[in-house]
Short mmCIF file of C-alpha atoms in Angstrom, two decimals:
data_model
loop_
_atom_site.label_atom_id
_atom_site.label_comp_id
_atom_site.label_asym_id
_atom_site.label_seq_id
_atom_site.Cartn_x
_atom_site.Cartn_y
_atom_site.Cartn_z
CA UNK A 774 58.38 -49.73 -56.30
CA UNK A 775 58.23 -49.14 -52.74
CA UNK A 776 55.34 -47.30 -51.34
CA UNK A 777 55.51 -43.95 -50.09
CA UNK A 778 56.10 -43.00 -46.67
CA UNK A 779 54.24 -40.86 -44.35
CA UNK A 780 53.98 -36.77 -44.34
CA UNK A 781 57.28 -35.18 -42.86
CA UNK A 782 59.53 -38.18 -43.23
CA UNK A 783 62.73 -37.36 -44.23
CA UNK A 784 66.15 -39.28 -43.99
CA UNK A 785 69.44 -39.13 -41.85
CA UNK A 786 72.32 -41.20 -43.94
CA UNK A 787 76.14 -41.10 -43.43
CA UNK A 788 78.75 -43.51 -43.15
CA UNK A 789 78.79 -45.64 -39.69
CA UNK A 790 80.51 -43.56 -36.66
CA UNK A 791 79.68 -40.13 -38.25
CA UNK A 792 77.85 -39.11 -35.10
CA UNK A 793 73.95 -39.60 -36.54
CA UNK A 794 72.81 -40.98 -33.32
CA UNK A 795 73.69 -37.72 -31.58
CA UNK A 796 72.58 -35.53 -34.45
CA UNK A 797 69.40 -37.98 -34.60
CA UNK A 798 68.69 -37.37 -30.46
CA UNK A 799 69.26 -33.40 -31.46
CA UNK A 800 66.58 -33.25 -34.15
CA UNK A 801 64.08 -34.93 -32.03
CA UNK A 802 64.20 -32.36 -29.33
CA UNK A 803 64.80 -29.45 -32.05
CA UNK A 804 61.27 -30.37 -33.95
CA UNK A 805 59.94 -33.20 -32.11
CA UNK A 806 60.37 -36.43 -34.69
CA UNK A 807 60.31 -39.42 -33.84
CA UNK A 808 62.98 -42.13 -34.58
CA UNK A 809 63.27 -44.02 -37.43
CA UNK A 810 65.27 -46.74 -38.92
CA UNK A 811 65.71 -47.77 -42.86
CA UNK A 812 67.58 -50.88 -43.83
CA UNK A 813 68.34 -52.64 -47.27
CA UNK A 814 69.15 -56.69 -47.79
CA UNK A 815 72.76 -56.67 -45.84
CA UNK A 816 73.68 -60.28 -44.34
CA UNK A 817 74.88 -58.25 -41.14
CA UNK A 818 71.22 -56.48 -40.65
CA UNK A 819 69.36 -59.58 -42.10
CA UNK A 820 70.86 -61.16 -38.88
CA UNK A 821 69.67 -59.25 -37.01
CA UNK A 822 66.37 -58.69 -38.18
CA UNK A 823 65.39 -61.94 -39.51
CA UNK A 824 65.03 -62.34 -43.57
CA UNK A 825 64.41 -58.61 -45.42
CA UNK A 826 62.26 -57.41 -48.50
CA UNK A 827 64.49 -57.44 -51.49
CA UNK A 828 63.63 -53.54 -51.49
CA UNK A 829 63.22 -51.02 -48.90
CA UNK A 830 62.14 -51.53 -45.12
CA UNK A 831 61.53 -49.10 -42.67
CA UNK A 832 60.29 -48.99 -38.75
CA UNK A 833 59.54 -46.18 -36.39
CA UNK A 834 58.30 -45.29 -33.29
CA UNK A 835 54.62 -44.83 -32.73
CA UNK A 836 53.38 -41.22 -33.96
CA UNK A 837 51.97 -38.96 -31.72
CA UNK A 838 50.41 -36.98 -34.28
CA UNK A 839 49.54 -37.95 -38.20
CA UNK A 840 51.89 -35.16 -39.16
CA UNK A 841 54.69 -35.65 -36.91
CA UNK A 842 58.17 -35.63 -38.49
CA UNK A 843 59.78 -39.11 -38.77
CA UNK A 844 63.91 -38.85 -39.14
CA UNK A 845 64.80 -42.28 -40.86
CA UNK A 846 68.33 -42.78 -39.93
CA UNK A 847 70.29 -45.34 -42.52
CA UNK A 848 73.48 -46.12 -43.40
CA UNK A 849 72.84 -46.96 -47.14
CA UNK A 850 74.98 -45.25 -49.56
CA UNK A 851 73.72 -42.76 -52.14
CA UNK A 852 73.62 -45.46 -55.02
CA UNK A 853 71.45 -47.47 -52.94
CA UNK A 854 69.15 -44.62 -52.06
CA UNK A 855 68.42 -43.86 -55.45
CA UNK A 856 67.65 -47.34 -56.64
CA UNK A 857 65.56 -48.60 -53.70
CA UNK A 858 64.42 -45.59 -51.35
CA UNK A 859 60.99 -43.59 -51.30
CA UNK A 860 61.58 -39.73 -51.88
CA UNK A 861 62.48 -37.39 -49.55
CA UNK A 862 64.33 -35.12 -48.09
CA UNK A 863 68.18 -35.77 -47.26
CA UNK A 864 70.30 -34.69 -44.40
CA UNK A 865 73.70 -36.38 -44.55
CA UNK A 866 76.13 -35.89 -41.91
CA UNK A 867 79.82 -36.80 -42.79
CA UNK A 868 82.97 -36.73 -40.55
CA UNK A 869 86.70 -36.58 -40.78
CA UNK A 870 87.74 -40.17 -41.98
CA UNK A 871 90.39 -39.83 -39.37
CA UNK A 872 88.33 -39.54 -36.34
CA UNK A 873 84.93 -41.97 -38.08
CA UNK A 874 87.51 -44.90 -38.66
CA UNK A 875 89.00 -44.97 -35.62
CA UNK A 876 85.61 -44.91 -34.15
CA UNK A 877 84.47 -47.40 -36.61
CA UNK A 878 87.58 -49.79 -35.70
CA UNK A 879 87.05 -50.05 -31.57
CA UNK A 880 82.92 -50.35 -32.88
CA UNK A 881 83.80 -53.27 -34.70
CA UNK A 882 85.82 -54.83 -31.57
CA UNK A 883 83.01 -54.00 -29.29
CA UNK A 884 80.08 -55.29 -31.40
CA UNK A 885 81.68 -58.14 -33.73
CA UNK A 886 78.03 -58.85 -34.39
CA UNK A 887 75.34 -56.32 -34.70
CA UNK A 888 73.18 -59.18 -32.38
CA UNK A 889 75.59 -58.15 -29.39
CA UNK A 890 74.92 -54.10 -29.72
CA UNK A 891 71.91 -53.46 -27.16
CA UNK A 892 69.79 -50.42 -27.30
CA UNK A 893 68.03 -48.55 -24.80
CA UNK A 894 66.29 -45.36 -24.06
CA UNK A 895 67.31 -43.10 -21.72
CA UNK A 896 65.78 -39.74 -20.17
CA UNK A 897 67.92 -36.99 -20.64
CA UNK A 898 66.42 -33.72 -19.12
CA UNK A 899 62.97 -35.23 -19.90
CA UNK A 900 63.69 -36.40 -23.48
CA UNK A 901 64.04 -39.83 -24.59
CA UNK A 902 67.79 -40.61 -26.53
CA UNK A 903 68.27 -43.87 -27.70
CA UNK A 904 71.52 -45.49 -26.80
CA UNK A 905 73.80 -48.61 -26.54
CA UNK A 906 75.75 -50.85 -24.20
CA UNK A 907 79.38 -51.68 -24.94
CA UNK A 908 80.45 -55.00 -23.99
CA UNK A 909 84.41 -54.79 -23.24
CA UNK A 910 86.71 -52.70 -23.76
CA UNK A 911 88.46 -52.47 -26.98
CA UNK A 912 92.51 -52.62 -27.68
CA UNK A 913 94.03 -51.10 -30.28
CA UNK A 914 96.04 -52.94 -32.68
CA UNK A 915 98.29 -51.11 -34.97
CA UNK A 916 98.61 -54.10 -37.71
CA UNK A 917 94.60 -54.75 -37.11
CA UNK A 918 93.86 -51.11 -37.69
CA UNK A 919 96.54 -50.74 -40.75
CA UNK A 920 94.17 -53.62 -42.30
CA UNK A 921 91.02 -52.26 -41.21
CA UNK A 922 91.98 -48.17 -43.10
CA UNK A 923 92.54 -50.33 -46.25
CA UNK A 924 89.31 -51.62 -46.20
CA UNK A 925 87.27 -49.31 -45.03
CA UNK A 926 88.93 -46.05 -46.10
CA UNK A 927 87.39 -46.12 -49.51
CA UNK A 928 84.26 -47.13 -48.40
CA UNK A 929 83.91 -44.11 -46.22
CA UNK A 930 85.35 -41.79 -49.43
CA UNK A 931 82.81 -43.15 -51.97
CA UNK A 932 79.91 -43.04 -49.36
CA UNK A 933 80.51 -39.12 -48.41
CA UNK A 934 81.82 -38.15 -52.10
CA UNK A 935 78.52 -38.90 -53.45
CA UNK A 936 76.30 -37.24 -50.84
CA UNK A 937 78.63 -34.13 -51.08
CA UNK A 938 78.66 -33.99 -54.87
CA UNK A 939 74.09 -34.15 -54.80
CA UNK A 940 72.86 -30.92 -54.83
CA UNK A 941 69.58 -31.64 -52.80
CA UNK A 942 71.08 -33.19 -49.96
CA UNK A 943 71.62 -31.10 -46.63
CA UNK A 944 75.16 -31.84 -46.31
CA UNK A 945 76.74 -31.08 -42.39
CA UNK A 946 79.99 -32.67 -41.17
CA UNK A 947 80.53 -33.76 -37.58
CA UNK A 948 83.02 -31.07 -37.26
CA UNK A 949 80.23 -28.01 -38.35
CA UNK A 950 78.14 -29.29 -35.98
CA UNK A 951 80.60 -29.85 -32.66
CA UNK A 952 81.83 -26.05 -33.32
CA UNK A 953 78.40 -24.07 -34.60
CA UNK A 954 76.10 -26.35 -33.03
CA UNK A 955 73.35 -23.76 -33.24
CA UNK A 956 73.51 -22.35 -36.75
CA UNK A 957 74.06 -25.68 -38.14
CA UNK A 958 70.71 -27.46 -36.57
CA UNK A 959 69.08 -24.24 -37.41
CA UNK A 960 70.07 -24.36 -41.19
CA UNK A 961 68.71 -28.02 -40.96
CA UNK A 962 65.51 -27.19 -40.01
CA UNK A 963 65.25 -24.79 -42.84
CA UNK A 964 66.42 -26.96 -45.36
CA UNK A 965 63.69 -29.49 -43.92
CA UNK A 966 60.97 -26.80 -43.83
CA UNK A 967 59.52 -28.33 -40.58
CA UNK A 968 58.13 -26.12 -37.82
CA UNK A 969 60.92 -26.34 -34.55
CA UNK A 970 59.23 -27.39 -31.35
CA UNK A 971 62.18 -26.01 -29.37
CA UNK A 972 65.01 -23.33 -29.90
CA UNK A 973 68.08 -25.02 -30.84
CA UNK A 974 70.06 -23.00 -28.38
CA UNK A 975 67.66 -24.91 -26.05
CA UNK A 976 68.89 -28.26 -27.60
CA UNK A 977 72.19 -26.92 -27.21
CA UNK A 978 71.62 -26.36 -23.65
CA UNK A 979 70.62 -30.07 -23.12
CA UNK A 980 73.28 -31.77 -25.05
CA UNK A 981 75.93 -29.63 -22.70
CA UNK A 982 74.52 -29.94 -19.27
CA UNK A 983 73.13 -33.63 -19.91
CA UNK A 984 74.64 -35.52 -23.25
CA UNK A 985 78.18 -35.64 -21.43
CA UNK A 986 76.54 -38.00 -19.19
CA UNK A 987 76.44 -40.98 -21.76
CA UNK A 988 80.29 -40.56 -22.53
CA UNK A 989 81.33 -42.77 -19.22
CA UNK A 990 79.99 -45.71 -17.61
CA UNK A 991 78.11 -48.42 -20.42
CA UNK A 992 78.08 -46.15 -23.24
CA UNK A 993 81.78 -45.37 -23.40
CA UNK A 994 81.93 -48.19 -25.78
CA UNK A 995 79.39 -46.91 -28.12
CA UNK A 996 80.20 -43.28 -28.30
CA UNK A 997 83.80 -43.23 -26.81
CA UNK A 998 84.88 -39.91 -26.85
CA UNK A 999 83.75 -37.69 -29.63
CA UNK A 1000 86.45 -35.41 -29.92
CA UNK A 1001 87.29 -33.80 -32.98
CA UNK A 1002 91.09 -34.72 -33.93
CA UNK A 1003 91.18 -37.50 -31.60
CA UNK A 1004 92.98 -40.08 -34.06
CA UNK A 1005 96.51 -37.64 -33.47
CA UNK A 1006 96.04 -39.68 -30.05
CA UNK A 1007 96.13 -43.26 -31.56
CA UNK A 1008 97.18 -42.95 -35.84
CA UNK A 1009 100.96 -44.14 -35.90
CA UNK A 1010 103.04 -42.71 -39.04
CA UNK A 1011 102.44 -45.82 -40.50
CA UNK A 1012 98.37 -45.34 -40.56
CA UNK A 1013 98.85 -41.84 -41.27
CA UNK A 1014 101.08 -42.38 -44.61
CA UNK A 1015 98.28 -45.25 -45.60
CA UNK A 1016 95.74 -43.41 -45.12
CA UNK A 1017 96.75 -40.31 -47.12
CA UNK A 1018 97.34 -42.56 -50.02
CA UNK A 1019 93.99 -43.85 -49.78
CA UNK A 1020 91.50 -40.90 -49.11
CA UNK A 1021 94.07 -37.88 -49.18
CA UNK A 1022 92.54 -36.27 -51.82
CA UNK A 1023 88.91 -36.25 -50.64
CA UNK A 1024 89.99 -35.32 -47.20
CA UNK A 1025 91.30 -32.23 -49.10
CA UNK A 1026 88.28 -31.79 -51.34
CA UNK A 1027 85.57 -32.18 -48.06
CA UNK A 1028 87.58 -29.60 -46.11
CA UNK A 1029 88.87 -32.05 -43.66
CA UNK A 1030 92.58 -31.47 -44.29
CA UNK A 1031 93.70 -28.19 -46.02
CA UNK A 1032 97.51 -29.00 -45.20
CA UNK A 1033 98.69 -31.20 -48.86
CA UNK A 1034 101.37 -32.08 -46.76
CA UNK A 1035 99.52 -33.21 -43.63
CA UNK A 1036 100.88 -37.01 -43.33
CA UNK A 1037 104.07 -35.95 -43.75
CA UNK A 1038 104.18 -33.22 -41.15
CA UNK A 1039 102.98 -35.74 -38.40
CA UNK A 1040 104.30 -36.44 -35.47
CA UNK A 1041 102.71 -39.33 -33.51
CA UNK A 1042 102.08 -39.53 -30.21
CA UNK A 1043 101.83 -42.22 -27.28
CA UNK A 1044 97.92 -43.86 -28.00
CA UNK A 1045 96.01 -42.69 -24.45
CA UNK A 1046 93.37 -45.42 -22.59
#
């Protein structure tokens, strides 16, 4: 059993690419938590971290309070947080499988191994955000990317199917957030019940005036562009037909695609640099 964490934790899960790191950077400023990180036995994260409990690990920043909020951001599926994890409470943030796979896919060129991702903190406006440096710049490769949607694309549809079907997890999408950015941090911090050290339409202000910054120069790698529908720029017919027969129906079910027809109505377009 593992032992129980500290007052105010509470977790951050989705799939990889689902835009946690920004939501993550958002909730610190919105009620002042620090950063934490959860991880489970995984050869990928055991290489990086050296050998792992057979349980549940967390780290996080030094506290500057006993009661300050700690966000534990994770990756774990829902199975695994039931078997291994400490209680407490759950915001999941899920995004179009579209957009997250694509992202996921140039990820994977740019970090082949989690030792090459390097993070750093950067002041934005006064606040600390953590980010990464991108290597190289990643091509796109349709056959590459046809083989990466069938192995990922259920992986992604059994990670946010399960989050979305628990009825105590704070469920957002990427999507909610990008176009109600206000309402939707502000219904997180009343799901959490935590006091808000800032207005989020002060967060809001910061992420528009300073958070555009880390989209050029040696973070393009890690959070490339962000733009909601931004896979009509790269997803050949191909991908698009593959796709729908792999996670069509949940794309439906989440809200992501309320066209039945969707992959058959596309037109691609030339893939942009």
């Amino acid at each position: 059993m593992s032992p129980p964490l500290p007052p105010n934790s509470f977790y951050l899960l989705s799939y990889p690419r689902s835009g946690n790191t920004w939501l993550l950077n958002s909730l610190g400023m919105l009620i002042n938590c620090v950063a934490g990180e959860a991880y489970t036995q995984d050869p990928q994260l055991s290489e990086r971290h050296g050998e792992l409990g057979p349980d549940f690990n967390f780290r996080c920043k030094p506290l500057q309070r006993p009661d300050q909020p700690i966000c534990i951001k994770s990756h774990d599926d829902m199975g695994v947080f039931r078997n291994q994890y400490p209680p407490a409470p759950v915001v999941y943030l899920a995004r179009d499988a579209r957009d997250c796979l694509l992202s996921f896919y140039f990820f994977r060129q740019a970090y082949p191994s989690l030792l090459a991702e390097q993070l750093s903190t950067t002041l934005i406006h006064g606040t600390p955000v953590q980010l990464s440096r991108g290597s190289f710049d990643p091509a796109f490769r349709a056959e590459d990317f046809a083989d990466f949607l069938r192995l990922e694309a259920p992986l992604w549809a059994a990670h946010v199917t399960a989050a979305r079907q628990n009825p105590s997890v704070c469920f957002v999408t990427y999507e909610e957030l990008k176009a109600n950015f206000v309402p939707t941090l502000n219904r997180i911090a009343s799901f959490l019940q935590l006091p808000v050290a800032q207005p989020a339409r002060e967060v809001d202000k910061v992420y528009h005036s300073g958070f555009a910054k880390v989209f050029s120069g040696n973070n393009r790698d890690f959070f490339r562009r962000g733009q909601v529908g931004d896979w009509k720029n790269w997803y050949q017919s191909t991908h698009v037909r593959l796709l729908d027969s792999l996670v069509g129906r949940e794309l439906r079910e989440l809200g992501f695609e309320p066209d039945l027809h969707w992959a058959s109505h596309y037109t691609p377009t030339q893939p942009v640099g």
